[in-house]
Coordinates of C-alpha atoms and ligand atoms in Angstrom, one line a residue:
M1 CA 2.1 -29.3 22.5
N2 CA 4.4 -32.2 23.1
I3 CA 7.2 -33.3 20.8
N4 CA 5.5 -35.6 18.4
T5 CA 2.3 -33.6 17.8
Y6 CA 4.4 -31.9 15.1
L7 CA 3.5 -34.9 13.0
M8 CA -0.3 -34.7 13.8
S9 CA -0.9 -31.4 12.1
K10 CA 0.8 -29.4 9.5
V11 CA 3.5 -27.2 10.9
Y12 CA 5.2 -24.2 9.2
I13 CA 8.8 -23.1 9.3
K14 CA 8.2 -20.0 11.3
Q15 CA 6.9 -22.1 14.2
I16 CA 9.6 -24.7 13.9
L17 CA 12.3 -22.1 14.1
E18 CA 10.7 -20.2 16.9
E19 CA 10.1 -23.2 19.1
A20 CA 13.4 -24.9 18.2
R21 CA 12.3 -28.2 19.9
L22 CA 15.4 -30.4 19.6
D23 CA 14.9 -34.1 18.8
S24 CA 11.3 -33.7 17.6
E25 CA 10.3 -35.3 14.3
V26 CA 9.1 -32.8 11.7
V27 CA 7.8 -32.6 8.2
V28 CA 8.9 -29.4 6.5
R29 CA 7.2 -28.3 3.3
G30 CA 8.5 -25.5 1.2
W31 CA 10.4 -24.2 -1.8
V32 CA 14.2 -24.7 -2.3
R33 CA 16.2 -21.5 -2.1
T34 CA 19.6 -23.1 -2.4
K35 CA 21.2 -26.5 -2.6
R36 CA 24.9 -27.0 -1.7
Q37 CA 26.4 -30.4 -2.2
S38 CA 29.7 -31.7 -1.0
K39 CA 31.1 -35.2 -1.0
N40 CA 29.3 -36.6 2.0
V41 CA 26.5 -34.2 2.8
T42 CA 24.0 -32.0 1.0
F43 CA 22.6 -28.8 2.5
I44 CA 19.2 -27.6 1.3
N45 CA 17.8 -24.3 2.4
I46 CA 14.0 -24.3 2.4
N47 CA 11.5 -21.4 2.8
D48 CA 7.7 -21.6 3.0
G49 CA 7.0 -17.9 3.2
T50 CA 5.8 -17.9 6.8
T51 CA 9.0 -16.1 7.8
I52 CA 12.0 -14.5 6.1
H53 CA 14.2 -17.3 7.6
N54 CA 15.0 -20.5 5.8
I55 CA 15.3 -23.8 7.5
Q56 CA 18.4 -25.9 6.6
A57 CA 17.9 -29.5 5.7
V58 CA 21.0 -31.6 6.1
V59 CA 21.2 -34.8 4.0
E60 CA 23.9 -37.1 5.1
A61 CA 25.3 -39.6 2.5
D62 CA 22.8 -42.4 1.8
A63 CA 20.0 -40.8 3.7
V64 CA 18.2 -40.1 0.4
S65 CA 18.8 -41.7 -3.0
E66 CA 21.0 -40.0 -5.6
D67 CA 18.0 -40.0 -7.9
I68 CA 16.0 -37.9 -5.6
L69 CA 18.8 -35.5 -4.8
A70 CA 19.4 -35.0 -8.5
R71 CA 15.8 -33.8 -8.9
I72 CA 16.3 -31.0 -6.3
H73 CA 17.1 -27.5 -7.6
T74 CA 16.3 -23.9 -6.6
G75 CA 12.6 -23.4 -6.9
A76 CA 11.5 -27.0 -6.4
C77 CA 8.9 -27.8 -3.8
L78 CA 9.8 -30.4 -1.3
E79 CA 8.3 -32.4 1.6
V80 CA 11.2 -33.1 4.0
Y81 CA 11.0 -35.6 6.8
G82 CA 13.5 -35.7 9.6
K83 CA 14.6 -34.8 13.1
L84 CA 15.4 -31.3 14.5
I85 CA 18.9 -31.1 15.7
A86 CA 21.1 -28.3 17.0
S87 CA 22.6 -26.2 14.2
M88 CA 25.9 -24.4 13.9
G89 CA 24.4 -22.1 11.2
N90 CA 22.2 -19.0 11.4
Q91 CA 19.3 -20.8 13.1
K92 CA 19.2 -22.7 16.4
V93 CA 17.9 -25.9 14.7
E94 CA 18.2 -27.7 11.4
V95 CA 16.6 -30.9 10.0
Q96 CA 18.5 -34.1 9.9
V97 CA 16.8 -35.6 6.9
S98 CA 15.5 -39.1 6.7
K99 CA 13.2 -38.9 3.6
I100 CA 12.4 -36.3 0.9
V101 CA 9.4 -36.3 -1.4
V102 CA 9.7 -33.9 -4.4
L103 CA 6.3 -32.4 -4.7
G104 CA 7.2 -30.2 -7.7
E105 CA 10.4 -30.0 -9.7
A106 CA 11.8 -26.7 -11.1
D107 CA 13.9 -27.1 -14.2
P108 CA 17.1 -25.2 -13.5
E109 CA 17.5 -24.3 -17.1
K110 CA 14.1 -22.6 -17.1
Y111 CA 13.4 -21.4 -13.5
P112 CA 14.0 -17.7 -13.6
I113 CA 14.5 -16.9 -9.9
Q114 CA 18.1 -18.0 -9.2
P115 CA 19.9 -17.4 -5.9
K116 CA 21.5 -14.1 -7.0
K117 CA 20.5 -10.5 -7.1
H118 CA 17.8 -9.8 -9.7
S119 CA 16.7 -6.3 -10.6
F120 CA 13.2 -5.2 -9.6
E121 CA 12.4 -4.5 -13.2
F122 CA 13.2 -8.1 -14.1
L123 CA 11.2 -9.4 -11.2
R124 CA 8.1 -7.3 -12.2
E125 CA 8.1 -9.4 -15.4
K126 CA 8.0 -12.5 -13.1
A127 CA 5.3 -11.2 -10.7
H128 CA 3.9 -14.8 -10.5
L129 CA 7.2 -16.0 -8.9
R130 CA 8.6 -12.9 -7.2
P131 CA 6.8 -13.6 -3.9
R132 CA 9.3 -16.4 -3.5
T133 CA 12.2 -14.0 -3.1
N134 CA 13.3 -12.6 0.3
T135 CA 12.4 -9.0 -0.5
F136 CA 8.9 -9.7 -1.9
G137 CA 8.1 -12.2 0.8
A138 CA 9.0 -9.5 3.4
I139 CA 6.9 -6.9 1.6
F140 CA 3.8 -8.9 1.3
R141 CA 3.9 -10.1 4.9
I142 CA 4.3 -6.4 6.0
R143 CA 1.4 -5.4 3.6
H144 CA -0.8 -8.0 5.3
A145 CA 0.2 -6.8 8.8
L146 CA -0.6 -3.2 7.9
A147 CA -4.0 -4.1 6.4
F148 CA -4.8 -6.0 9.6
A149 CA -3.6 -3.1 11.8
I150 CA -5.9 -0.7 9.9
H151 CA -8.9 -2.8 10.8
K152 CA -7.7 -3.2 14.3
Y153 CA -7.2 0.6 14.8
F154 CA -10.6 1.5 13.6
N155 CA -12.4 -1.3 15.4
D156 CA -10.6 -0.4 18.7
H157 CA -11.7 3.3 18.1
G158 CA -15.4 2.5 17.5
F159 CA -15.4 3.0 13.7
F160 CA -17.7 0.8 11.5
Y161 CA -16.3 -0.7 8.3
L162 CA -18.6 0.4 5.5
H163 CA -18.5 -1.3 2.1
T164 CA -19.0 1.4 -0.5
P165 CA -19.7 0.5 -4.2
I166 CA -17.0 -0.2 -6.7
I167 CA -19.2 0.5 -9.7
T168 CA -20.6 4.1 -9.5
G169 CA -22.4 6.7 -11.6
S170 CA -20.5 9.7 -10.1
D171 CA -17.0 11.1 -10.2
A172 CA -16.3 11.8 -6.6
E173 CA -13.1 13.7 -7.2
G174 CA -14.4 15.5 -10.3
A175 CA -11.1 14.8 -12.1
G176 CA -12.6 12.8 -14.9
E177 CA -10.1 10.0 -14.7
M178 CA -12.4 7.0 -14.7
F179 CA -12.6 3.6 -16.3
R180 CA -16.0 3.0 -17.9
V181 CA -18.0 -0.1 -17.0
T182 CA -20.3 -1.2 -19.8
T183 CA -21.8 -4.3 -21.4
L184 CA -22.7 -2.5 -24.6
D185 CA -21.3 -3.9 -27.9
P186 CA -18.1 -2.0 -28.4
V187 CA -18.3 -2.1 -32.2
H188 CA -22.0 -1.3 -32.7
P189 CA -23.3 0.3 -29.5
P190 CA -27.0 1.5 -29.6
K191 CA -27.2 5.2 -30.5
T192 CA -29.6 8.0 -29.6
E193 CA -31.2 10.1 -32.3
D194 CA -28.4 12.7 -32.1
G195 CA -25.8 10.0 -32.7
K196 CA -24.4 9.6 -29.1
V197 CA -24.1 6.2 -27.4
D198 CA -27.4 5.4 -25.8
Y199 CA -26.5 4.4 -22.2
T200 CA -30.1 4.0 -21.2
Q201 CA -29.7 0.6 -23.0
D202 CA -26.6 -0.2 -21.0
F203 CA -26.6 -2.7 -18.1
F204 CA -27.4 -0.1 -15.4
G205 CA -29.5 2.1 -17.7
K206 CA -26.9 4.9 -17.3
E207 CA -23.2 5.6 -17.7
T208 CA -21.2 3.9 -15.0
N209 CA -17.5 3.7 -14.0
L210 CA -15.1 2.1 -11.5
T211 CA -15.0 4.3 -8.4
V212 CA -12.1 6.8 -7.9
S213 CA -13.0 7.0 -4.1
G214 CA -15.6 5.7 -1.7
Q215 CA -15.9 9.1 0.1
L216 CA -19.2 10.3 -1.1
E217 CA -21.0 7.1 0.0
G218 CA -18.7 7.1 3.1
E219 CA -20.1 10.4 4.1
L220 CA -23.7 9.1 3.9
G221 CA -22.6 6.4 6.4
A222 CA -20.9 8.9 8.7
M223 CA -24.1 10.9 8.8
A224 CA -25.9 8.0 10.3
L225 CA -23.3 5.9 12.2
S226 CA -21.0 8.8 13.2
K227 CA -17.6 7.0 12.6
I228 CA -17.0 4.9 9.5
Y229 CA -14.2 3.9 7.3
T230 CA -13.9 2.2 3.9
F231 CA -10.9 0.1 2.7
G232 CA -11.2 -1.0 -0.8
P233 CA -9.8 -0.9 -4.3
T234 CA -9.9 2.4 -6.2
F235 CA -9.3 3.0 -9.9
R236 CA -7.8 6.0 -11.7
A237 CA -7.3 6.2 -15.4
E238 CA -4.7 9.0 -15.1
N239 CA -1.8 8.4 -17.4
S240 CA 0.9 8.9 -14.7
N241 CA 3.8 6.6 -15.3
T242 CA 5.5 7.5 -12.0
S243 CA 6.9 5.5 -9.1
R244 CA 4.0 6.8 -6.9
H245 CA 0.9 6.1 -9.1
L246 CA -1.1 3.0 -9.8
A247 CA -4.2 2.7 -12.0
E248 CA -5.6 0.3 -9.3
F249 CA -4.8 1.0 -5.7
W250 CA -6.3 0.5 -2.3
M251 CA -7.5 3.4 -0.3
I252 CA -8.6 3.7 3.4
E253 CA -11.1 6.5 3.9
P254 CA -12.3 7.3 7.4
E255 CA -15.2 9.8 7.7
V256 CA -16.3 11.2 11.0
A257 CA -19.4 13.2 11.9
F258 CA -18.8 16.3 14.1
N259 CA -15.1 16.4 13.3
D260 CA -13.5 19.6 12.0
L261 CA -10.2 20.1 10.2
Q262 CA -8.3 20.1 13.5
D263 CA -9.8 16.8 14.6
N264 CA -9.1 15.4 11.1
M265 CA -5.4 16.2 11.4
D266 CA -5.3 14.7 14.9
L267 CA -6.9 11.5 13.6
A268 CA -4.6 11.3 10.6
E269 CA -1.4 11.7 12.7
D270 CA -2.5 9.3 15.4
F271 CA -3.5 6.7 12.7
L272 CA -0.3 6.9 10.7
Q273 CA 1.9 6.7 13.9
Y274 CA -0.1 3.7 15.1
L275 CA 0.4 1.9 11.8
V276 CA 4.1 2.5 11.6
K277 CA 4.5 1.4 15.2
Y278 CA 2.4 -1.7 14.6
A279 CA 4.8 -2.7 11.8
L280 CA 7.9 -2.0 14.0
D281 CA 6.4 -4.1 16.8
N282 CA 5.1 -7.0 14.7
C283 CA 7.3 -7.2 11.6
A284 CA 10.8 -7.0 13.2
D285 CA 12.5 -9.7 11.2
D286 CA 11.2 -8.5 7.8
L287 CA 12.0 -4.9 8.6
Q288 CA 15.5 -5.8 9.7
F289 CA 16.0 -7.5 6.3
L290 CA 14.6 -4.5 4.5
D291 CA 16.7 -2.1 6.6
A292 CA 19.8 -3.8 5.4
R293 CA 18.6 -3.8 1.8
F294 CA 17.8 -0.1 2.1
A295 CA 21.2 0.7 3.4
E296 CA 22.8 -1.2 0.5
E297 CA 20.6 0.7 -2.0
E298 CA 21.5 4.1 -0.5
K299 CA 25.2 3.3 -0.8
Q300 CA 24.8 3.2 -4.6
K301 CA 23.5 6.8 -4.6
P302 CA 25.5 10.0 -4.8
T303 CA 26.2 11.3 -1.3
Q304 CA 23.9 14.3 -1.5
E305 CA 21.0 12.1 -2.5
R306 CA 21.4 9.6 0.3
S307 CA 18.8 9.4 3.0
E308 CA 20.2 10.7 6.3
L309 CA 18.4 8.0 8.2
G310 CA 18.2 4.3 7.7
L311 CA 14.9 2.6 7.2
L312 CA 14.3 1.6 10.8
D313 CA 15.5 5.0 12.1
K314 CA 13.1 6.7 9.7
L315 CA 10.1 4.7 10.9
K316 CA 11.0 5.3 14.6
F317 CA 11.4 9.0 13.8
V318 CA 7.9 9.2 12.4
V319 CA 6.4 7.4 15.5
E320 CA 8.2 9.6 18.0
N321 CA 7.9 13.1 16.5
N322 CA 4.9 15.4 15.9
F323 CA 4.1 16.2 12.4
E324 CA 4.6 19.9 11.3
R325 CA 1.3 21.7 10.6
L326 CA 1.1 24.8 8.5
T327 CA -1.1 26.4 5.8
Y328 CA -0.6 26.1 2.1
T329 CA 0.0 29.9 2.1
A330 CA 2.9 29.6 4.6
A331 CA 4.4 26.7 2.7
V332 CA 4.3 28.8 -0.6
D333 CA 6.3 31.5 1.3
I334 CA 8.9 29.0 2.4
L335 CA 9.2 27.6 -1.1
K336 CA 9.5 31.1 -2.7
N337 CA 12.3 31.9 -0.4
A338 CA 14.1 28.6 -0.8
K339 CA 17.6 28.7 -2.3
K340 CA 16.8 25.5 -4.3
K341 CA 15.8 26.0 -7.9
F342 CA 12.6 24.1 -8.7
Q343 CA 11.7 22.7 -12.1
Y344 CA 8.2 24.0 -11.6
P345 CA 7.7 27.6 -10.4
V346 CA 5.7 28.2 -7.2
D347 CA 3.2 30.9 -6.7
W348 CA 0.1 31.3 -4.6
G349 CA -2.6 29.4 -6.4
T350 CA -0.5 26.8 -8.2
D351 CA -0.8 23.2 -7.2
L352 CA 2.3 21.9 -5.4
Q353 CA 4.5 19.4 -7.3
S354 CA 6.1 16.5 -5.7
E355 CA 9.5 18.3 -5.8
H356 CA 8.0 21.1 -3.6
E357 CA 6.3 18.7 -1.2
R358 CA 9.5 16.7 -0.8
Y359 CA 11.6 19.9 -0.3
L360 CA 9.3 20.9 2.6
V361 CA 9.5 17.5 4.2
E362 CA 13.0 16.3 3.5
K363 CA 15.0 19.6 3.5
H364 CA 13.1 22.3 5.3
F365 CA 11.3 20.6 8.2
K366 CA 12.9 17.2 8.1
K367 CA 9.7 15.5 9.4
P368 CA 6.2 14.7 8.1
V369 CA 4.2 17.8 7.3
I370 CA 0.4 18.5 7.2
L371 CA -0.5 21.4 4.8
T372 CA -3.9 22.9 5.2
D373 CA -6.2 25.6 3.7
Y374 CA -5.4 25.2 0.0
P375 CA -6.8 27.5 -2.7
A376 CA -10.4 26.3 -3.5
H377 CA -9.8 26.1 -7.2
I378 CA -7.1 23.4 -7.0
K379 CA -9.2 21.1 -4.7
A380 CA -12.3 19.0 -5.0
F381 CA -15.8 20.5 -4.9
Y382 CA -16.9 18.9 -1.6
M383 CA -14.3 20.7 0.7
K384 CA -15.6 23.2 3.2
Q385 CA -15.3 26.8 2.0
S386 CA -13.5 29.2 4.3
E387 CA -14.7 32.7 5.2
D388 CA -11.9 34.3 3.2
G389 CA -13.7 33.2 0.1
K390 CA -10.5 31.8 -1.4
T391 CA -9.4 28.7 0.5
V392 CA -11.0 25.5 1.6
R393 CA -10.5 23.4 4.8
A394 CA -8.3 20.9 3.0
M395 CA -5.3 18.9 4.4
D396 CA -2.6 16.9 2.7
V397 CA -0.2 14.8 4.8
L398 CA 3.3 14.8 3.2
F399 CA 5.8 12.0 4.0
P400 CA 9.6 11.8 3.4
G401 CA 10.5 9.9 0.2
I402 CA 6.8 9.7 -0.7
G403 CA 5.2 13.2 -0.9
E404 CA 1.4 13.1 -0.5
I405 CA 0.4 10.1 1.5
I406 CA -3.0 11.4 2.7
G407 CA -5.5 13.8 1.2
G408 CA -8.6 15.0 3.1
S409 CA -10.7 17.8 4.3
Q410 CA -13.6 19.0 6.4
R411 CA -16.6 18.8 4.2
E412 CA -19.0 21.5 3.0
D413 CA -22.1 21.0 5.0
D414 CA -24.1 24.0 3.6
Y415 CA -26.6 22.8 1.0
E416 CA -26.5 26.0 -1.2
K417 CA -22.7 26.4 -1.1
L418 CA -22.2 22.7 -2.0
K419 CA -24.7 22.7 -4.8
N420 CA -23.3 25.9 -6.3
R421 CA -19.7 24.6 -6.2
A422 CA -20.7 21.3 -7.8
L423 CA -22.4 23.3 -10.6
E424 CA -19.4 25.5 -11.0
V425 CA -17.1 22.6 -11.6
G426 CA -19.6 20.9 -13.9
I427 CA -20.7 18.0 -11.9
P428 CA -24.3 17.1 -13.0
E429 CA -26.8 17.4 -10.1
E430 CA -28.5 14.2 -11.2
S431 CA -25.3 12.2 -10.6
I432 CA -25.0 13.3 -6.9
W433 CA -28.6 14.4 -5.9
W434 CA -28.5 11.9 -3.0
Y435 CA -25.2 13.3 -1.7
L436 CA -26.6 16.9 -1.8
E437 CA -29.8 15.8 -0.1
T438 CA -27.9 14.8 3.1
R439 CA -27.2 18.6 3.5
Q440 CA -30.9 19.2 3.5
F441 CA -31.8 16.5 6.0
G442 CA -29.9 16.8 9.3
S443 CA -26.7 18.2 7.9
C444 CA -23.7 18.4 10.3
P445 CA -20.1 19.3 10.3
H446 CA -17.9 16.3 9.4
A447 CA -14.5 15.5 8.0
G448 CA -12.4 12.7 6.6
F449 CA -9.5 11.7 4.5
G450 CA -8.0 9.1 2.2
L451 CA -4.8 7.2 2.8
G452 CA -3.2 5.5 -0.2
F453 CA -2.5 2.0 1.1
E454 CA 0.4 1.4 -1.3
R455 CA 2.1 4.7 -0.5
L456 CA 2.0 3.6 3.2
V457 CA 3.5 0.2 2.3
L458 CA 6.1 2.0 0.2
F459 CA 7.1 4.2 3.2
V460 CA 7.2 1.3 5.7
T461 CA 9.2 -1.0 3.4
G462 CA 11.6 1.6 2.1
M463 CA 11.0 0.5 -1.5
G464 CA 11.4 2.9 -4.3
N465 CA 8.6 2.0 -6.7
I466 CA 4.9 1.6 -6.0
R467 CA 4.8 -1.3 -8.5
D468 CA 6.8 -3.4 -6.0
V469 CA 4.5 -3.1 -3.0
I470 CA 1.3 -4.5 -4.6
P471 CA 1.3 -8.2 -5.8
F472 CA 0.1 -7.5 -9.3
P473 CA 0.4 -3.9 -10.3
R474 CA -1.9 -2.2 -12.8
T475 CA -0.3 0.7 -14.6
P476 CA -0.6 2.2 -18.2
K477 CA -0.1 -0.6 -20.7
N478 CA 0.3 -3.2 -18.0
A479 CA -2.3 -5.6 -16.8
E480 CA -0.4 -8.9 -17.0
F481 CA -1.0 -11.6 -14.4
Ligands
4AD1 O1 -6.0 12.9 -2.5 P1 -7.0 11.9 -3.1 O2 -7.3 12.0 -4.5 O3 -8.3 12.1 -2.1 C1 -9.4 11.4 -2.3 O4 -9.7 10.6 -3.1 C2 -10.5 11.8 -1.3 N1 -11.8 11.3 -1.7 C3 -10.1 11.1 0.1 C4 -11.0 11.5 1.2 O5 -11.0 12.6 1.6 N2 -11.8 10.6 1.6 O6 -6.4 10.5 -2.8 C5 -6.1 10.0 -1.4 C6 -4.8 9.3 -1.4 C7 -3.6 10.2 -1.8 O7 -3.2 11.0 -0.8 C8 -2.6 9.1 -2.2 O8 -2.0 8.6 -1.0 C9 -3.5 8.0 -2.8 O9 -4.8 8.2 -2.3 N3 -3.5 8.0 -4.2 C10 -2.9 7.1 -5.0 N4 -2.1 6.1 -4.7 C11 -1.6 5.3 -5.7 N5 -1.9 5.6 -7.0 C12 -2.7 6.7 -7.4 N6 -2.9 6.9 -8.7 C13 -3.2 7.5 -6.4 N7 -4.0 8.6 -6.3 C14 -4.2 8.9 -5.0
MG2 MG1 -4.8 14.4 -3.2

């Protein structure tokens, strides 16, 4: 591209700063981050979200009318014409301005995002504008890069992207935490003779809900295409107001025919390391910014609560070290012998709480951990039953600062065992007859897992609250925007 082609097509700040082509004429479009005015010159920092870096526009006296300059404040959107010249500032180049068009003003009395530190709680209330801050710009660019890397990984490894339904008639996890989907009149729904809501008259002729997982349908795909994955929105009506739970989140669920639990762990570990490495290799500027933010945040904490590693060190550590693998039973032994006093007691058969998971990862092993072979009664009905009659071939991957990031298992492939287990936990056969039938026609060993996308983004960005890594979070009592 030669110098003046900048004017032929739209060009974005990332490219202008990277190419740093002195003396070329440019048009920069973006939002004002700061404006600094002295007697003879005005400096305007502009960002268009293509990079964490701003470009500086330098307006010499008389280059632009006073009227126009007076309309420029933080948050305004500008179209700036000028020439790229060498800069003394943070960037190699800056724009020597010849003309400015104000595309959209932002009243400084009203615009809420000012060039100062805002709390994340405050910015959650301004979710429509928070992408214009450095931190959220970085997070959403990294979120994109990770989503892209997920598709790339699976495509490169011969997986097929399978679109599983969002509206379903079954409860894949059997946890009963579903949002109902209905078109019936909420005030006067049709009733059956015994006074219950008559769902045969509903849109789908039955009770339906938003999916809690694409796994069951994913398994149908794997038992035909061998290697599939899903990547879609998932809904859970659990009333967990924690920094790790959303009511609407995105989940990635690979499912592989002929894989056993061992293969499943190998896939999960390779996949996670690939994704973290992809971010390190492709999001360096944004991660550097978040690394500094993370260090600043850690300084505010009491010494014993501080992370031993910085953000970038933590990411590199995960890429370079094998995950620790042990059984649930071995983990319970470690926890029972731990000096630390837990809020919730641990005993074989109890579900592990996040304090236990984090103790194992952050204090005991100091690396990611894969726990396997959990007691059957605390896990979902579809997991493969072991010969001991007590445990199932389950695996959870636990990450520092996060706790559970992946949950998965080898699947029960024996028709009778699967049907009986579903009955035991109260899942009606008519809601999953098609799932059971795959165990009658060409059943095979297979395994898969679910990665919570926001928990991955949380880990990679070093943020503390899951509400801050999805553009518009859905949590109890909160569906604004
Ligand atoms: O462990 P979960 O419930 O497993 C499943 O849904 C299986 N069907 C997956 C499979 O084997 N195909 O959820 C999987 C992951 C969790 O490890 C966690 O990372 C994330 O999904 N997750 C949530 N993320 C945000 N908010 C919530 N409410 C979440 N619930 C689960
Ligand atoms: Mg789980």
